[in-house]
């Protein structure tokens, strides 16, 4: 990357903040909160985030390049392996790391494995104890102590990425750990995701929210066509699943489920593109796509 020209104060700070943690602790919610918009999709299903995702926050005194990651998990297929690889790569790439844990659970064995990875990385790090809106204050004390005991973190900060509680403090602390540096991105640039990718993710999010158990893991979305008209953005997309039973679930009785997914996704996409959207949705069975390197490339999950 080459820095942008232009005069910035000599104390300008910039760098990469890697957001790491086990699945479902709220990493993507944290990124969206800092960016003030939905860059990363969020769901109660584990492993919602499948790739590394950049969110750029530009301020007068600093530019923070947040990298959201798929959670550290035990991979079971080619997609899982590439997700884990992405998480490891972010640890290497980051100037500062923020480990996210869930205040309801404290430090679990899975969190400890993440901490082990962080220990190897030898980067300045903070731990965000997230979801404090769901626990009583006294429950936080032993977690804070346990975090201090690891000696891994400059600070442990209880936050709620959902309500925003303590999030400004977390941001200030992260910025203070960044090195001095230039602006790498134009202030208007928020992410490295294309509109096409963001649209695919918004469709996938609704499919995740509408289904349970193994179905969410089997879902991927291909954007077949995307046309920007003056009044209307026209999109054709295919939802891939691995088995005919999953296809039946997604379509639903008389197509009701697919209709619901399409309506909500369309609303979200209209917010993203700022225009009316026509969204045509299909569901297709692609057996074993998670093991298929060519398909993973086409979906943008591996490069
Ligand atoms: P990730 O897998 O770590 O990226 O987690 P997500 O950001 O996808 O969040 C997982 C689930 O936790 C979603 O249902 C979020 O809405 C929820 N969540 C995230 N942060 C908070 C929080 O601060 N409070 C509450 N109550 N829920 C949260
Ligand atoms: Mg996520």
Coordinates of C-alpha atoms and ligand atoms in Angstrom, one line a residue:
X1 CA 0.0 0.0 0.0
X2 CA 1.1 3.5 -0.6
X3 CA 0.1 6.3 1.8
X4 CA -2.1 9.1 0.5
X5 CA -0.4 12.4 0.1
X6 CA -1.5 15.5 2.0
X7 CA -0.4 17.1 5.2
X8 CA -1.3 15.4 8.4
X9 CA -0.1 16.3 11.8
X10 CA 3.1 14.4 12.7
X11 CA 1.3 12.7 15.6
X12 CA -1.3 11.1 13.2
X13 CA -1.9 7.5 14.1
X14 CA -2.8 4.7 11.8
X15 CA -2.7 0.9 11.6
X16 CA -4.5 -2.4 11.6
X17 CA -6.7 -3.5 14.5
X18 CA -7.4 -7.2 14.3
X19 CA -10.6 -8.3 16.0
X20 CA -10.2 -11.9 17.1
X21 CA -12.1 -14.4 19.3
X22 CA -14.1 -17.6 19.2
X23 CA -17.3 -17.6 17.2
X24 CA -20.4 -15.7 18.3
X25 CA -18.8 -13.4 20.9
X26 CA -19.8 -10.3 18.9
X27 CA -16.7 -9.4 16.8
X28 CA -18.8 -8.4 13.7
X29 CA -21.2 -6.4 15.9
X30 CA -18.2 -4.5 17.3
X31 CA -16.9 -3.7 13.8
X32 CA -20.3 -2.5 12.7
X33 CA -20.7 -0.3 15.8
X34 CA -17.3 1.4 15.2
X35 CA -18.1 2.0 11.6
X36 CA -21.7 3.1 12.2
X37 CA -23.0 0.9 9.4
X38 CA -23.5 -2.8 8.7
X39 CA -20.4 -3.9 7.0
X40 CA -20.3 -7.4 8.5
X41 CA -23.4 -9.5 8.8
X42 CA -24.4 -10.6 12.2
X43 CA -26.4 -13.6 13.4
X44 CA -26.8 -15.9 16.4
X45 CA -25.4 -18.8 14.3
X46 CA -21.7 -19.6 14.8
X47 CA -19.3 -18.9 12.0
X48 CA -21.5 -16.3 10.3
X49 CA -18.3 -14.4 9.2
X50 CA -16.5 -16.4 6.5
X51 CA -13.7 -14.1 5.4
X52 CA -11.5 -11.4 6.6
X53 CA -13.3 -8.1 6.3
X54 CA -11.9 -4.6 6.3
X55 CA -13.6 -1.6 7.9
X56 CA -11.9 1.8 7.7
X57 CA -12.6 4.4 10.4
X58 CA -11.1 7.8 9.5
X59 CA -10.9 10.5 12.1
X60 CA -9.1 13.8 12.3
X61 CA -6.3 12.3 14.5
X62 CA -6.2 8.7 13.3
X63 CA -7.2 6.1 10.7
X64 CA -8.1 2.7 12.1
X65 CA -8.1 -0.3 9.8
X66 CA -10.3 -2.8 11.5
X67 CA -10.1 -6.4 10.4
X68 CA -13.0 -8.6 11.4
X69 CA -12.2 -12.3 11.3
X70 CA -14.1 -15.6 11.2
X71 CA -13.9 -17.0 14.8
X72 CA -11.1 -19.4 15.8
X73 CA -12.7 -22.8 15.6
X74 CA -11.9 -26.4 14.7
X75 CA -12.2 -26.6 10.9
X76 CA -14.1 -29.5 9.4
X77 CA -14.0 -28.8 5.7
X78 CA -12.1 -26.7 3.1
X79 CA -14.2 -23.7 3.8
X80 CA -13.5 -24.0 7.6
X81 CA -9.8 -24.3 6.9
X82 CA -9.7 -21.2 4.8
X83 CA -11.7 -19.3 7.5
X84 CA -9.2 -20.4 10.1
X85 CA -6.3 -19.4 7.9
X86 CA -7.9 -15.9 7.5
X87 CA -8.1 -15.5 11.2
X88 CA -4.4 -16.5 11.7
X89 CA -3.3 -14.2 8.9
X90 CA -5.1 -11.2 10.6
X91 CA -3.1 -11.9 13.8
X92 CA 0.1 -11.6 11.8
X93 CA -1.0 -8.5 9.9
X94 CA -2.3 -6.5 12.8
X95 CA -0.5 -3.7 14.7
X96 CA -2.9 -4.1 17.6
X97 CA -5.3 -6.9 18.5
X98 CA -8.6 -6.8 20.3
X99 CA -9.7 -10.2 21.7
X100 CA -13.4 -10.4 22.3
X101 CA -15.0 -12.6 24.9
X102 CA -18.6 -13.0 26.1
X103 CA -19.3 -11.7 29.6
X104 CA -21.8 -14.4 30.2
X105 CA -19.3 -17.2 29.7
X106 CA -16.1 -15.6 31.1
X107 CA -12.9 -17.1 29.7
X108 CA -13.7 -20.5 28.2
X109 CA -11.3 -23.1 26.9
X110 CA -11.9 -21.9 23.4
X111 CA -11.0 -18.3 24.5
X112 CA -7.9 -19.7 26.1
X113 CA -6.8 -21.2 22.7
X114 CA -7.3 -17.7 21.1
X115 CA -5.2 -16.2 23.9
X116 CA -2.5 -18.7 23.2
X117 CA -2.4 -17.6 19.6
X118 CA -2.3 -14.0 20.8
X119 CA 0.6 -14.8 23.1
X120 CA 2.7 -16.0 20.2
X121 CA 1.9 -12.9 18.1
X122 CA 3.5 -10.5 20.6
X123 CA 1.3 -7.6 19.7
X124 CA -0.2 -4.9 21.9
X125 CA -3.6 -6.2 22.8
X126 CA -6.8 -5.3 24.6
X127 CA -9.6 -7.7 25.7
X128 CA -13.2 -6.6 25.2
X129 CA -15.5 -8.3 27.6
X130 CA -18.6 -8.0 25.5
X131 CA -22.4 -8.3 26.0
X132 CA -22.3 -6.6 29.5
X133 CA -25.9 -5.6 28.8
X134 CA -26.7 -9.3 29.6
X135 CA -24.9 -9.6 33.0
X136 CA -25.0 -8.0 36.4
X137 CA -21.9 -5.9 37.2
X138 CA -20.5 -8.1 40.1
X139 CA -20.2 -11.0 37.6
X140 CA -17.5 -8.9 35.7
X141 CA -15.0 -8.7 38.6
X142 CA -13.7 -12.3 38.4
X143 CA -13.5 -12.0 34.6
X144 CA -11.5 -8.8 34.9
X145 CA -9.2 -10.5 37.4
X146 CA -8.7 -13.6 35.2
X147 CA -7.9 -11.3 32.2
X148 CA -5.3 -9.4 34.2
X149 CA -3.8 -12.7 35.3
X150 CA -3.0 -13.7 31.7
X151 CA -0.7 -10.7 31.4
X152 CA -1.6 -10.5 27.8
X153 CA -3.5 -7.3 27.7
X154 CA -2.8 -3.7 28.2
X155 CA -6.3 -3.4 29.6
X156 CA -9.6 -5.3 29.9
X157 CA -12.6 -3.3 29.0
X158 CA -16.2 -4.4 29.6
X159 CA -18.4 -3.3 26.7
X160 CA -21.7 -3.8 25.0
X161 CA -21.3 -3.7 21.2
X162 CA -25.1 -3.9 21.0
X163 CA -25.9 -0.9 23.2
X164 CA -22.6 1.0 22.6
X165 CA -21.9 1.1 26.4
X166 CA -18.1 1.7 26.9
X167 CA -17.4 1.4 23.2
X168 CA -16.0 5.0 22.9
X169 CA -13.6 4.1 25.7
X170 CA -12.5 0.9 23.9
X171 CA -12.0 2.9 20.7
X172 CA -9.8 5.6 22.4
X173 CA -7.7 2.9 24.0
X174 CA -7.2 1.1 20.6
X175 CA -6.2 4.3 18.9
X176 CA -3.7 5.1 21.6
X177 CA -2.0 1.8 21.0
X178 CA -1.6 2.4 17.2
X179 CA 1.7 3.5 15.8
X180 CA 2.2 6.9 14.2
X181 CA 1.4 6.6 10.5
X182 CA -0.2 8.1 7.4
X183 CA -3.7 7.7 6.0
X184 CA -3.8 4.6 3.8
X185 CA -7.3 5.1 2.5
X186 CA -9.4 8.0 1.3
X187 CA -11.7 9.2 4.1
X188 CA -14.8 8.1 2.1
X189 CA -13.6 4.6 1.7
X190 CA -15.2 2.3 4.4
X191 CA -14.3 -1.2 3.2
X192 CA -12.6 -3.3 0.6
X193 CA -15.8 -5.3 0.0
X194 CA -17.5 -4.6 -3.3
X195 CA -21.2 -3.8 -3.5
X196 CA -21.7 -7.2 -5.0
X197 CA -20.1 -8.9 -2.0
X198 CA -22.0 -6.8 0.5
X199 CA -25.3 -7.7 -1.3
X200 CA -24.5 -11.4 -1.3
X201 CA -23.8 -11.2 2.4
X202 CA -27.1 -9.4 3.2
X203 CA -29.0 -12.2 1.4
X204 CA -27.0 -14.8 3.3
X205 CA -27.7 -13.1 6.6
X206 CA -31.4 -13.4 6.1
X207 CA -31.1 -17.0 5.1
X208 CA -29.1 -17.6 8.3
X209 CA -31.6 -15.8 10.5
X210 CA -34.5 -17.8 8.9
X211 CA -32.9 -21.3 9.4
X212 CA -31.5 -23.5 12.1
X213 CA -29.0 -26.3 12.8
X214 CA -27.0 -27.4 9.8
X215 CA -28.8 -25.3 7.2
X216 CA -26.9 -22.0 8.0
X217 CA -23.6 -23.6 7.5
X218 CA -24.6 -25.0 4.2
X219 CA -25.7 -21.7 2.7
X220 CA -23.8 -19.5 0.3
X221 CA -25.0 -16.8 -2.1
X222 CA -24.0 -16.2 -5.7
X223 CA -24.9 -12.9 -7.3
X224 CA -25.7 -13.8 -10.9
X225 CA -26.6 -10.3 -12.1
X226 CA -26.4 -6.8 -10.8
X227 CA -27.7 -3.8 -12.9
X228 CA -27.7 -0.3 -11.6
X229 CA -30.6 1.5 -13.3
X230 CA -31.5 5.2 -12.7
X231 CA -34.4 4.4 -10.5
X232 CA -34.0 0.7 -9.7
X233 CA -31.2 -1.7 -8.9
X234 CA -32.0 -5.2 -10.4
X235 CA -30.4 -8.2 -8.8
X236 CA -30.6 -11.9 -9.5
X237 CA -29.1 -14.1 -6.9
X238 CA -28.8 -17.9 -6.2
X239 CA -28.8 -19.3 -2.7
X240 CA -26.7 -22.5 -2.7
X241 CA -27.3 -25.3 -0.3
X242 CA -25.8 -28.8 0.0
X243 CA -28.9 -31.0 0.0
X244 CA -32.4 -31.2 -1.4
X245 CA -33.9 -31.1 2.1
X246 CA -32.1 -27.8 2.9
X247 CA -33.5 -26.4 -0.4
X248 CA -37.0 -27.4 0.7
X249 CA -36.6 -25.7 4.0
X250 CA -35.3 -22.5 2.4
X251 CA -38.2 -22.3 -0.1
X252 CA -40.8 -23.2 2.6
X253 CA -44.4 -24.0 2.2
X254 CA -45.7 -22.5 -1.1
X255 CA -42.5 -20.5 -1.3
X256 CA -43.3 -18.5 2.0
X257 CA -39.8 -18.8 3.5
X258 CA -38.0 -17.7 0.4
X259 CA -40.4 -14.8 0.0
X260 CA -39.7 -13.7 3.6
X261 CA -35.9 -13.9 3.1
X262 CA -36.2 -12.0 -0.1
X263 CA -38.3 -9.2 1.4
X264 CA -36.1 -8.5 4.3
X265 CA -32.9 -8.8 2.2
X266 CA -34.3 -6.4 -0.3
X267 CA -35.0 -3.8 2.5
X268 CA -31.4 -4.2 3.7
X269 CA -30.0 -3.9 0.2
X270 CA -32.1 -0.8 -0.5
X271 CA -30.5 0.8 2.6
X272 CA -27.1 -0.1 1.3
X273 CA -27.5 1.2 -2.3
X274 CA -29.9 4.0 -1.4
X275 CA -32.3 3.1 -4.2
X276 CA -35.3 0.8 -4.9
X277 CA -34.2 -2.8 -5.5
X278 CA -35.7 -5.7 -7.4
X279 CA -34.3 -8.9 -6.0
X280 CA -34.9 -12.2 -7.8
X281 CA -33.9 -15.2 -5.7
X282 CA -33.3 -18.8 -6.6
X283 CA -32.3 -21.8 -4.5
X284 CA -29.9 -24.4 -6.0
X285 CA -28.4 -27.6 -4.6
X286 CA -24.7 -27.7 -5.0
X287 CA -23.5 -30.9 -3.1
X288 CA -20.4 -30.5 -1.1
X289 CA -19.6 -26.9 -2.2
X290 CA -17.7 -26.4 1.0
X291 CA -15.2 -28.9 -0.1
X292 CA -15.0 -27.6 -3.7
X293 CA -12.0 -25.3 -4.2
X294 CA -13.2 -23.9 -7.5
X295 CA -16.6 -23.1 -5.9
X296 CA -14.9 -21.5 -2.9
X297 CA -13.0 -19.3 -5.2
X298 CA -16.1 -18.3 -7.2
X299 CA -17.8 -17.4 -3.9
X300 CA -14.8 -15.3 -2.9
X301 CA -14.0 -17.4 0.2
X302 CA -10.5 -18.3 -1.1
X303 CA -8.3 -16.3 -3.4
Ligands
LIG1 P1 -19.1 -13.0 15.9 O1 -19.4 -14.4 15.4 O2 -18.1 -12.9 16.9 O3 -18.8 -12.0 14.7 O4 -20.5 -12.5 16.5 P2 -21.7 -11.6 15.9 O5 -21.3 -10.2 15.8 O6 -22.2 -12.2 14.7 O7 -22.8 -11.7 17.1 C1 -23.2 -12.9 17.6 C2 -24.6 -12.7 18.3 O8 -24.3 -12.0 19.5 C3 -25.6 -11.9 17.5 O9 -26.8 -12.4 17.7 C4 -25.4 -10.5 18.0 O10 -26.6 -9.7 17.9 C5 -25.1 -10.8 19.5 N1 -24.4 -9.7 20.2 C6 -23.2 -9.2 19.8 N2 -22.8 -8.2 20.7 C7 -23.7 -8.2 21.6 C8 -23.9 -7.4 22.8 O11 -23.1 -6.5 23.2 N3 -25.0 -7.6 23.6 C9 -26.0 -8.5 23.2 N4 -27.0 -8.7 24.0 N5 -25.8 -9.3 22.1 C10 -24.8 -9.1 21.3
LIG2 MG1 -18.6 -12.4 12.8

